[in-house]
Amino acid sequence: MSELRLTSEKRLRLFTGRGFPELADEVASELGVPLTPTSAYDFANGEIFVRFEESVRGCDAFVLQSHAAPVNKQIMEQLIMVDALKRASAKRITVVAPFYGYARQDKKHRGREPISARLMADLYKAAGADRLMVVDLHTSQIQGFFDGPVDHLFALPMLANYVGSKVDRSMLTIVSPDSGRVRVAERWSELLGGCPIAFIHKTRDPLVPNESVTGRVVGDVTGRTCVVIDDMIDTAGTITKAVDALFEGGAKDVIVAATHAVFSGPAVERLRDSRAVEIVVTNSLPIADDKRFDKLTVLTIAPLLARAIREVFEDGSVTSLFDGHS
Ligand code: R5P
């Protein structure tokens, strides 16, 4: 009688939605694994259908989707993929969302508002996700919304190294465009040898979305090369107002660095017309050709995602990717 044996060999499987397949291709080639062939299409009324073309039973599944516009469609597609994996007996399912949609709605500013970032986490859990992998969350506490492990990756060191390699560090001042991002500015400062930081005292009318009112610069920026940092550039109102305020405050040069290039509405025009010398972003979201311009630099996060996926798959340490400690 032949023996019945269990194999303990794990299988990594990478899946992509239609949000930004080019990034998934890059991650796949970094990892040296193929993307699992998947059929996906929309019904006439907009409903989404997904089917994997190979068995996924028992695999360690990583489902990559960038929450680019139309955001709700990309999120729904990723949820449907997770559901399909769960029902096809994947062993573990990791949602990889380089840009986590709805992250800005992480608390109630007034009564009768949703906490949509929490709802997102609940939806992924209900669909069957075991863990989340995200890059530069709007606020770190969103990690606590998901009842399971969250790998919060940071593009910050990559952005900071790039900027640090281009400018005289002794002339640098790191600028947070609002008081909420000062801690991130401090991290930039640590990575770039302790340069001074400043911030813009910004106020926002909660009744008017996508409109920020820039106040005054807090900190000395006279004659300095300022790097304004942010998690995302959406309509670019926040960042370009910060750039203006810095020049009014006597800055010599301004560089903008942000992880997520959402680039909605007037963003490209505003950035192109701004006095910032360079805008540095990552490819956590797709940037169409007509949204690219001369002073825009796009750094790829594919190697970061690939390294983190490998660490998770091999039960290694994701933390070690950031601080060199185990
Ligand atoms: C705000 O808290 C965020 O960190 C960003 O500063 C903001 O969402 C960017 O939006 P916009 O580019 O439309 O000003």
mmCIF file of C-alpha atoms and ligand atoms in Angstrom:
data_model
loop_
_atom_site.group_PDB
_atom_site.id
_atom_site.type_symbol
_atom_site.label_atom_id
_atom_site.label_comp_id
_atom_site.label_asym_id
_atom_site.label_seq_id
_atom_site.Cartn_x
_atom_site.Cartn_y
_atom_site.Cartn_z
ATOM 1 C CA MET A 1 0.000 0.000 0.000
ATOM 2 C CA SER A 2 1.444 3.404 -0.908
ATOM 3 C CA GLU A 3 2.110 5.898 1.814
ATOM 4 C CA LEU A 4 0.027 9.091 2.069
ATOM 5 C CA ARG A 5 2.399 12.019 2.447
ATOM 6 C CA LEU A 6 1.844 15.634 3.255
ATOM 7 C CA THR A 7 4.118 18.088 1.537
ATOM 8 C CA SER A 8 5.254 21.016 3.677
ATOM 9 C CA GLU A 9 6.470 22.958 0.662
ATOM 10 C CA LYS A 10 4.875 26.404 0.496
ATOM 11 C CA ARG A 11 3.871 27.989 -2.795
ATOM 12 C CA LEU A 12 3.980 31.739 -3.332
ATOM 13 C CA ARG A 13 1.407 33.014 -5.784
ATOM 14 C CA LEU A 14 1.209 36.603 -6.989
ATOM 15 C CA PHE A 15 -2.068 37.980 -8.322
ATOM 16 C CA THR A 16 -2.911 41.349 -9.780
ATOM 17 C CA GLY A 17 -6.108 43.241 -10.390
ATOM 18 C CA ARG A 18 -6.465 45.619 -13.297
ATOM 19 C CA GLY A 19 -5.537 48.725 -11.255
ATOM 20 C CA PHE A 20 -1.859 48.834 -12.195
ATOM 21 C CA PRO A 21 -0.698 45.552 -13.747
ATOM 22 C CA GLU A 22 2.633 47.109 -14.829
ATOM 23 C CA LEU A 23 3.654 47.459 -11.165
ATOM 24 C CA ALA A 24 2.656 43.835 -10.555
ATOM 25 C CA ASP A 25 4.808 42.794 -13.557
ATOM 26 C CA GLU A 26 7.764 44.614 -12.005
ATOM 27 C CA VAL A 27 7.191 42.985 -8.611
ATOM 28 C CA ALA A 28 6.849 39.570 -10.264
ATOM 29 C CA SER A 29 10.132 39.953 -12.085
ATOM 30 C CA GLU A 30 11.878 41.163 -8.902
ATOM 31 C CA LEU A 31 10.545 38.065 -7.134
ATOM 32 C CA GLY A 32 11.246 35.770 -10.069
ATOM 33 C CA VAL A 33 7.705 34.360 -10.001
ATOM 34 C CA PRO A 34 5.024 34.573 -12.694
ATOM 35 C CA LEU A 35 1.726 36.347 -12.146
ATOM 36 C CA THR A 36 -1.082 33.836 -11.864
ATOM 37 C CA PRO A 37 -3.168 34.004 -15.056
ATOM 38 C CA THR A 38 -6.481 35.626 -14.206
ATOM 39 C CA SER A 39 -9.581 36.503 -16.207
ATOM 40 C CA ALA A 40 -11.305 39.696 -15.191
ATOM 41 C CA TYR A 41 -13.986 41.653 -16.943
ATOM 42 C CA ASP A 42 -16.904 43.985 -16.301
ATOM 43 C CA PHE A 43 -20.530 43.155 -16.937
ATOM 44 C CA ALA A 44 -22.590 45.697 -18.853
ATOM 45 C CA ASN A 45 -23.863 47.194 -15.597
ATOM 46 C CA GLY A 46 -20.370 47.567 -14.152
ATOM 47 C CA GLU A 47 -20.285 44.461 -11.949
ATOM 48 C CA ILE A 48 -16.908 42.721 -11.931
ATOM 49 C CA PHE A 49 -16.148 39.091 -12.679
ATOM 50 C CA VAL A 50 -12.852 37.421 -11.762
ATOM 51 C CA ARG A 51 -11.580 33.858 -12.189
ATOM 52 C CA PHE A 52 -8.112 32.413 -11.675
ATOM 53 C CA GLU A 53 -7.032 30.182 -14.533
ATOM 54 C CA GLU A 54 -4.894 27.835 -12.413
ATOM 55 C CA SER A 55 -5.397 26.001 -9.146
ATOM 56 C CA VAL A 56 -4.661 28.151 -6.097
ATOM 57 C CA ARG A 57 -5.351 25.475 -3.491
ATOM 58 C CA GLY A 58 -2.979 25.684 -0.549
ATOM 59 C CA CYS A 59 -0.970 28.628 -1.884
ATOM 60 C CA ASP A 60 0.373 31.686 -0.059
ATOM 61 C CA ALA A 61 -1.492 34.315 -2.070
ATOM 62 C CA PHE A 62 -0.451 37.954 -2.490
ATOM 63 C CA VAL A 63 -3.113 40.067 -4.193
ATOM 64 C CA LEU A 64 -1.707 43.327 -5.527
ATOM 65 C CA GLN A 65 -3.987 46.168 -6.472
ATOM 66 C CA SER A 66 -3.283 49.880 -6.594
ATOM 67 C CA HIS A 67 -6.299 51.891 -5.545
ATOM 68 C CA ALA A 68 -6.092 54.264 -8.465
ATOM 69 C CA ALA A 69 -9.085 56.083 -9.943
ATOM 70 C CA PRO A 70 -11.753 54.794 -10.229
ATOM 71 C CA VAL A 71 -10.894 53.902 -6.629
ATOM 72 C CA ASN A 72 -14.108 52.086 -5.740
ATOM 73 C CA LYS A 73 -13.824 49.779 -8.716
ATOM 74 C CA GLN A 74 -10.231 48.800 -7.888
ATOM 75 C CA ILE A 75 -11.143 48.125 -4.270
ATOM 76 C CA MET A 76 -14.184 46.039 -5.216
ATOM 77 C CA GLU A 77 -12.111 44.043 -7.704
ATOM 78 C CA GLN A 78 -9.512 43.279 -5.032
ATOM 79 C CA LEU A 79 -12.240 42.217 -2.588
ATOM 80 C CA ILE A 80 -13.718 39.892 -5.206
ATOM 81 C CA MET A 81 -10.278 38.397 -5.869
ATOM 82 C CA VAL A 82 -9.810 37.733 -2.163
ATOM 83 C CA ASP A 83 -13.231 36.098 -2.003
ATOM 84 C CA ALA A 84 -12.406 33.886 -4.995
ATOM 85 C CA LEU A 85 -9.116 32.838 -3.355
ATOM 86 C CA LYS A 86 -10.811 32.024 -0.071
ATOM 87 C CA ARG A 87 -13.410 29.876 -1.827
ATOM 88 C CA ALA A 88 -10.671 28.158 -3.842
ATOM 89 C CA SER A 89 -8.822 27.143 -0.640
ATOM 90 C CA ALA A 90 -5.783 29.435 -0.735
ATOM 91 C CA LYS A 91 -3.896 28.828 2.499
ATOM 92 C CA ARG A 92 -3.152 32.440 3.354
ATOM 93 C CA ILE A 93 -4.237 35.628 1.609
ATOM 94 C CA THR A 94 -2.306 38.896 1.812
ATOM 95 C CA VAL A 95 -3.865 42.033 0.392
ATOM 96 C CA VAL A 96 -1.127 44.223 -1.090
ATOM 97 C CA ALA A 97 -2.425 47.776 -1.418
ATOM 98 C CA PRO A 98 0.532 50.124 -1.983
ATOM 99 C CA PHE A 99 -1.895 53.051 -1.740
ATOM 100 C CA TYR A 100 -4.671 52.269 0.748
ATOM 101 C CA GLY A 101 -7.836 53.959 -0.459
ATOM 102 C CA TYR A 102 -9.933 55.993 1.983
ATOM 103 C CA ALA A 103 -6.977 56.330 4.367
ATOM 104 C CA ARG A 104 -7.761 60.015 4.869
ATOM 105 C CA GLN A 105 -11.121 59.161 6.424
ATOM 106 C CA ASP A 106 -9.581 57.668 9.548
ATOM 107 C CA LYS A 107 -11.618 59.557 12.130
ATOM 108 C CA LYS A 108 -14.810 61.518 12.557
ATOM 109 C CA HIS A 109 -14.256 65.242 12.320
ATOM 110 C CA ARG A 110 -17.937 65.919 12.993
ATOM 111 C CA GLY A 111 -21.025 63.917 13.922
ATOM 112 C CA ARG A 112 -22.699 61.609 11.396
ATOM 113 C CA GLU A 113 -19.487 61.013 9.403
ATOM 114 C CA PRO A 114 -18.122 57.553 8.509
ATOM 115 C CA ILE A 115 -14.708 56.147 9.386
ATOM 116 C CA SER A 116 -14.183 54.738 5.932
ATOM 117 C CA ALA A 117 -10.594 53.615 6.518
ATOM 118 C CA ARG A 118 -11.949 51.272 9.202
ATOM 119 C CA LEU A 119 -14.740 50.066 6.919
ATOM 120 C CA MET A 120 -12.096 49.194 4.307
ATOM 121 C CA ALA A 121 -10.250 47.043 6.836
ATOM 122 C CA ASP A 122 -13.501 45.312 7.820
ATOM 123 C CA LEU A 123 -14.335 44.625 4.178
ATOM 124 C CA TYR A 124 -10.964 42.995 3.542
ATOM 125 C CA LYS A 125 -11.338 40.882 6.669
ATOM 126 C CA ALA A 126 -14.863 39.817 5.706
ATOM 127 C CA ALA A 127 -13.702 38.922 2.196
ATOM 128 C CA GLY A 128 -11.094 36.581 3.666
ATOM 129 C CA ALA A 129 -7.814 38.515 3.874
ATOM 130 C CA ASP A 130 -5.391 37.218 6.518
ATOM 131 C CA ARG A 131 -3.007 40.146 6.357
ATOM 132 C CA LEU A 132 -2.484 43.546 4.742
ATOM 133 C CA MET A 133 0.596 45.051 3.166
ATOM 134 C CA VAL A 134 0.543 48.822 2.609
ATOM 135 C CA VAL A 135 2.992 51.644 1.944
ATOM 136 C CA ASP A 136 3.170 54.946 3.849
ATOM 137 C CA LEU A 137 -0.308 54.982 5.374
ATOM 138 C CA HIS A 138 -1.874 58.381 5.868
ATOM 139 C CA THR A 139 -1.686 57.721 9.621
ATOM 140 C CA SER A 140 -0.018 54.758 11.303
ATOM 141 C CA GLN A 141 -2.963 54.009 13.579
ATOM 142 C CA ILE A 142 -4.921 52.697 10.578
ATOM 143 C CA GLN A 143 -2.892 49.513 11.140
ATOM 144 C CA GLY A 144 -5.059 48.895 14.185
ATOM 145 C CA PHE A 145 -8.249 48.926 12.119
ATOM 146 C CA PHE A 146 -7.430 45.530 10.601
ATOM 147 C CA ASP A 147 -7.795 42.548 12.904
ATOM 148 C CA GLY A 148 -4.655 40.760 11.790
ATOM 149 C CA PRO A 149 -1.044 41.467 10.826
ATOM 150 C CA VAL A 150 -0.369 44.641 8.822
ATOM 151 C CA ASP A 151 2.959 45.129 7.102
ATOM 152 C CA HIS A 152 3.383 48.884 6.947
ATOM 153 C CA LEU A 153 6.184 49.555 4.481
ATOM 154 C CA PHE A 154 7.978 52.871 4.153
ATOM 155 C CA ALA A 155 9.021 54.500 0.893
ATOM 156 C CA LEU A 156 10.478 57.317 2.976
ATOM 157 C CA PRO A 157 14.091 55.991 3.082
ATOM 158 C CA MET A 158 14.091 55.593 -0.698
ATOM 159 C CA LEU A 159 12.777 59.134 -1.215
ATOM 160 C CA ALA A 160 15.157 60.573 1.385
ATOM 161 C CA ASN A 161 18.199 58.812 -0.096
ATOM 162 C CA TYR A 162 17.306 60.105 -3.534
ATOM 163 C CA VAL A 163 16.917 63.703 -2.340
ATOM 164 C CA GLY A 164 19.995 63.438 -0.112
ATOM 165 C CA SER A 165 22.106 62.323 -3.067
ATOM 166 C CA LYS A 166 21.174 65.395 -5.095
ATOM 167 C CA VAL A 167 21.593 68.336 -2.743
ATOM 168 C CA ASP A 168 24.016 69.848 -0.248
ATOM 169 C CA ARG A 169 22.707 68.333 2.980
ATOM 170 C CA SER A 170 24.073 71.195 5.073
ATOM 171 C CA MET A 171 21.633 73.522 3.285
ATOM 172 C CA LEU A 172 18.575 71.264 3.687
ATOM 173 C CA THR A 173 15.464 71.965 5.743
ATOM 174 C CA ILE A 174 12.710 69.347 5.820
ATOM 175 C CA VAL A 175 9.248 70.858 5.772
ATOM 176 C CA SER A 176 6.005 69.251 6.857
ATOM 177 C CA PRO A 177 3.055 70.817 4.996
ATOM 178 C CA ASP A 178 0.977 70.581 8.190
ATOM 179 C CA SER A 179 1.476 69.955 11.883
ATOM 180 C CA GLY A 180 0.325 66.318 11.530
ATOM 181 C CA ARG A 181 3.324 65.249 9.510
ATOM 182 C CA VAL A 182 6.051 66.677 11.734
ATOM 183 C CA ARG A 183 6.982 63.213 13.030
ATOM 184 C CA VAL A 184 7.591 62.089 9.448
ATOM 185 C CA ALA A 185 9.714 65.190 8.851
ATOM 186 C CA GLU A 186 11.765 64.215 11.914
ATOM 187 C CA ARG A 187 12.342 60.774 10.412
ATOM 188 C CA TRP A 188 13.547 62.418 7.184
ATOM 189 C CA SER A 189 15.847 64.599 9.244
ATOM 190 C CA GLU A 190 17.289 61.561 11.076
ATOM 191 C CA LEU A 191 17.988 59.848 7.757
ATOM 192 C CA LEU A 192 19.653 62.940 6.301
ATOM 193 C CA GLY A 193 22.020 63.651 9.153
ATOM 194 C CA GLY A 194 19.875 65.780 11.445
ATOM 195 C CA CYS A 195 18.965 68.700 9.203
ATOM 196 C CA PRO A 196 16.531 71.247 10.656
ATOM 197 C CA ILE A 197 12.779 70.934 10.189
ATOM 198 C CA ALA A 198 9.978 73.423 9.698
ATOM 199 C CA PHE A 199 6.264 73.116 9.227
ATOM 200 C CA ILE A 200 3.399 75.013 7.685
ATOM 201 C CA HIS A 201 0.611 75.929 10.022
ATOM 202 C CA LYS A 202 -2.305 74.824 7.848
ATOM 203 C CA THR A 203 -5.985 75.045 8.524
ATOM 204 C CA ARG A 204 -8.645 73.224 6.539
ATOM 205 C CA ASP A 205 -12.384 73.845 6.350
ATOM 206 C CA PRO A 206 -13.970 70.442 7.120
ATOM 207 C CA LEU A 207 -16.997 71.437 5.046
ATOM 208 C CA VAL A 208 -14.943 71.833 1.858
ATOM 209 C CA PRO A 209 -13.105 68.700 0.643
ATOM 210 C CA ASN A 210 -9.872 69.082 -1.335
ATOM 211 C CA GLU A 211 -9.396 72.702 -0.229
ATOM 212 C CA SER A 212 -6.646 73.617 2.179
ATOM 213 C CA VAL A 213 -5.785 77.027 3.550
ATOM 214 C CA THR A 214 -2.099 77.491 4.067
ATOM 215 C CA GLY A 215 -0.992 79.585 6.978
ATOM 216 C CA ARG A 216 2.457 80.622 8.044
ATOM 217 C CA VAL A 217 5.818 78.891 8.006
ATOM 218 C CA VAL A 218 6.983 77.831 11.456
ATOM 219 C CA GLY A 219 10.783 77.507 11.448
ATOM 220 C CA ASP A 220 13.639 79.267 9.667
ATOM 221 C CA VAL A 221 13.749 78.620 5.929
ATOM 222 C CA THR A 222 15.623 81.710 4.758
ATOM 223 C CA GLY A 223 18.230 80.815 2.141
ATOM 224 C CA ARG A 224 17.597 77.102 2.637
ATOM 225 C CA THR A 225 16.862 74.277 0.213
ATOM 226 C CA CYS A 226 13.503 73.068 1.507
ATOM 227 C CA VAL A 227 12.084 69.603 0.948
ATOM 228 C CA VAL A 228 8.312 69.559 1.461
ATOM 229 C CA ILE A 229 7.189 66.052 2.275
ATOM 230 C CA ASP A 230 3.725 64.499 2.245
ATOM 231 C CA ASP A 231 2.093 61.097 2.042
ATOM 232 C CA MET A 232 0.078 61.978 -1.038
ATOM 233 C CA ILE A 233 -0.475 64.625 -3.642
ATOM 234 C CA ASP A 234 -4.107 64.626 -4.653
ATOM 235 C CA THR A 235 -5.156 67.952 -6.196
ATOM 236 C CA ALA A 236 -1.746 69.410 -5.200
ATOM 237 C CA GLY A 237 -3.424 72.291 -3.369
ATOM 238 C CA THR A 238 -1.702 71.518 -0.078
ATOM 239 C CA ILE A 239 1.752 71.106 -1.486
ATOM 240 C CA THR A 240 1.769 74.022 -3.934
ATOM 241 C CA LYS A 241 0.477 76.388 -1.259
ATOM 242 C CA ALA A 242 3.294 75.157 0.950
ATOM 243 C CA VAL A 243 5.793 75.822 -1.853
ATOM 244 C CA ASP A 244 4.466 79.391 -2.219
ATOM 245 C CA ALA A 245 4.629 79.966 1.533
ATOM 246 C CA LEU A 246 8.232 78.755 1.630
ATOM 247 C CA PHE A 247 9.359 81.107 -1.131
ATOM 248 C CA GLU A 248 7.530 83.945 0.616
ATOM 249 C CA GLY A 249 9.432 82.938 3.747
ATOM 250 C CA GLY A 250 12.773 83.318 1.923
ATOM 251 C CA ALA A 251 13.555 79.728 0.829
ATOM 252 C CA LYS A 252 16.235 79.453 -1.871
ATOM 253 C CA ASP A 253 14.902 76.287 -3.516
ATOM 254 C CA VAL A 254 12.036 73.907 -2.900
ATOM 255 C CA ILE A 255 11.825 70.197 -3.715
ATOM 256 C CA VAL A 256 8.580 68.278 -3.214
ATOM 257 C CA ALA A 257 8.627 64.620 -2.150
ATOM 258 C CA ALA A 258 5.521 62.485 -1.678
ATOM 259 C CA THR A 259 4.836 58.770 -1.763
ATOM 260 C CA HIS A 260 1.467 58.578 -3.509
ATOM 261 C CA ALA A 261 0.920 60.495 -6.752
ATOM 262 C CA VAL A 262 -2.881 60.576 -6.812
ATOM 263 C CA PHE A 263 -2.764 63.541 -9.210
ATOM 264 C CA SER A 264 -6.474 64.408 -9.474
ATOM 265 C CA GLY A 265 -8.033 67.382 -11.242
ATOM 266 C CA PRO A 266 -5.680 70.357 -11.449
ATOM 267 C CA ALA A 267 -2.709 68.598 -9.788
ATOM 268 C CA VAL A 268 -0.430 68.348 -12.805
ATOM 269 C CA GLU A 269 -1.001 71.933 -13.879
ATOM 270 C CA ARG A 270 -0.425 73.196 -10.346
ATOM 271 C CA LEU A 271 2.771 71.208 -9.918
ATOM 272 C CA ARG A 272 4.113 72.125 -13.329
ATOM 273 C CA ASP A 273 3.421 75.816 -12.716
ATOM 274 C CA SER A 274 4.779 75.805 -9.174
ATOM 275 C CA ARG A 275 8.217 77.178 -8.355
ATOM 276 C CA ALA A 276 9.352 73.809 -6.970
ATOM 277 C CA VAL A 277 12.442 72.617 -8.845
ATOM 278 C CA GLU A 278 11.591 68.928 -8.643
ATOM 279 C CA ILE A 279 8.623 66.770 -7.645
ATOM 280 C CA VAL A 280 9.664 63.298 -6.467
ATOM 281 C CA VAL A 281 7.033 60.568 -6.085
ATOM 282 C CA THR A 282 6.798 56.782 -6.248
ATOM 283 C CA ASN A 283 4.847 54.516 -8.567
ATOM 284 C CA SER A 284 2.505 53.268 -5.819
ATOM 285 C CA LEU A 285 -0.172 54.491 -8.243
ATOM 286 C CA PRO A 286 -0.046 54.535 -12.037
ATOM 287 C CA ILE A 287 0.904 57.879 -13.597
ATOM 288 C CA ALA A 288 -0.387 58.196 -17.142
ATOM 289 C CA ASP A 289 1.892 59.689 -19.800
ATOM 290 C CA ASP A 290 -0.200 62.855 -19.975
ATOM 291 C CA LYS A 291 0.358 63.368 -16.237
ATOM 292 C CA ARG A 292 4.136 63.281 -16.519
ATOM 293 C CA PHE A 293 6.146 66.465 -16.853
ATOM 294 C CA ASP A 294 9.780 67.554 -16.983
ATOM 295 C CA LYS A 295 10.459 68.123 -13.304
ATOM 296 C CA LEU A 296 8.642 64.977 -12.150
ATOM 297 C CA THR A 297 10.790 62.072 -10.918
ATOM 298 C CA VAL A 298 9.119 58.711 -10.294
ATOM 299 C CA LEU A 299 10.944 56.165 -8.130
ATOM 300 C CA THR A 300 9.817 52.563 -8.235
ATOM 301 C CA ILE A 301 8.574 50.791 -5.137
ATOM 302 C CA ALA A 302 8.596 47.379 -6.836
ATOM 303 C CA PRO A 303 11.849 46.244 -5.140
ATOM 304 C CA LEU A 304 10.461 47.271 -1.727
ATOM 305 C CA LEU A 305 7.215 45.357 -2.278
ATOM 306 C CA ALA A 306 9.085 42.324 -3.615
ATOM 307 C CA ARG A 307 11.447 42.229 -0.620
ATOM 308 C CA ALA A 308 8.548 42.511 1.819
ATOM 309 C CA ILE A 309 6.548 39.795 0.042
ATOM 310 C CA ARG A 310 9.572 37.515 0.141
ATOM 311 C CA GLU A 311 10.081 38.161 3.868
ATOM 312 C CA VAL A 312 6.416 37.425 4.630
ATOM 313 C CA PHE A 313 6.465 34.270 2.517
ATOM 314 C CA GLU A 314 9.665 33.022 4.151
ATOM 315 C CA ASP A 315 8.496 34.009 7.651
ATOM 316 C CA GLY A 316 11.377 36.471 7.806
ATOM 317 C CA SER A 317 11.366 39.957 9.267
ATOM 318 C CA VAL A 318 9.714 42.851 7.480
ATOM 319 C CA THR A 319 10.954 45.226 10.184
ATOM 320 C CA SER A 320 14.524 44.379 9.230
ATOM 321 C CA LEU A 321 13.890 45.927 5.828
ATOM 322 C CA PHE A 322 13.689 49.351 7.386
ATOM 323 C CA ASP A 323 16.083 49.674 10.240
ATOM 324 C CA GLY A 324 18.637 46.962 9.616
ATOM 325 C CA HIS A 325 17.691 45.277 12.906
ATOM 326 C CA SER A 326 16.074 41.880 13.269
HETATM 327 C C1 R5P B 1 -3.745 65.602 4.150
HETATM 328 O O1 R5P B 1 -3.893 65.430 5.341
HETATM 329 C C2 R5P B 1 -2.890 64.742 3.282
HETATM 330 O O2 R5P B 1 -1.765 64.277 3.957
HETATM 331 C C3 R5P B 1 -2.484 65.469 2.041
HETATM 332 O O3 R5P B 1 -1.758 66.621 2.412
HETATM 333 C C4 R5P B 1 -3.682 65.907 1.241
HETATM 334 O O4 R5P B 1 -4.638 64.907 1.190
HETATM 335 C C5 R5P B 1 -3.268 66.270 -0.155
HETATM 336 O O5 R5P B 1 -4.406 66.662 -0.860
HETATM 337 P P1 R5P B 1 -4.322 67.802 -1.945
HETATM 338 O O6 R5P B 1 -3.157 67.471 -2.839
HETATM 339 O O7 R5P B 1 -5.648 67.715 -2.668
HETATM 340 O O8 R5P B 1 -4.151 69.103 -1.229
#
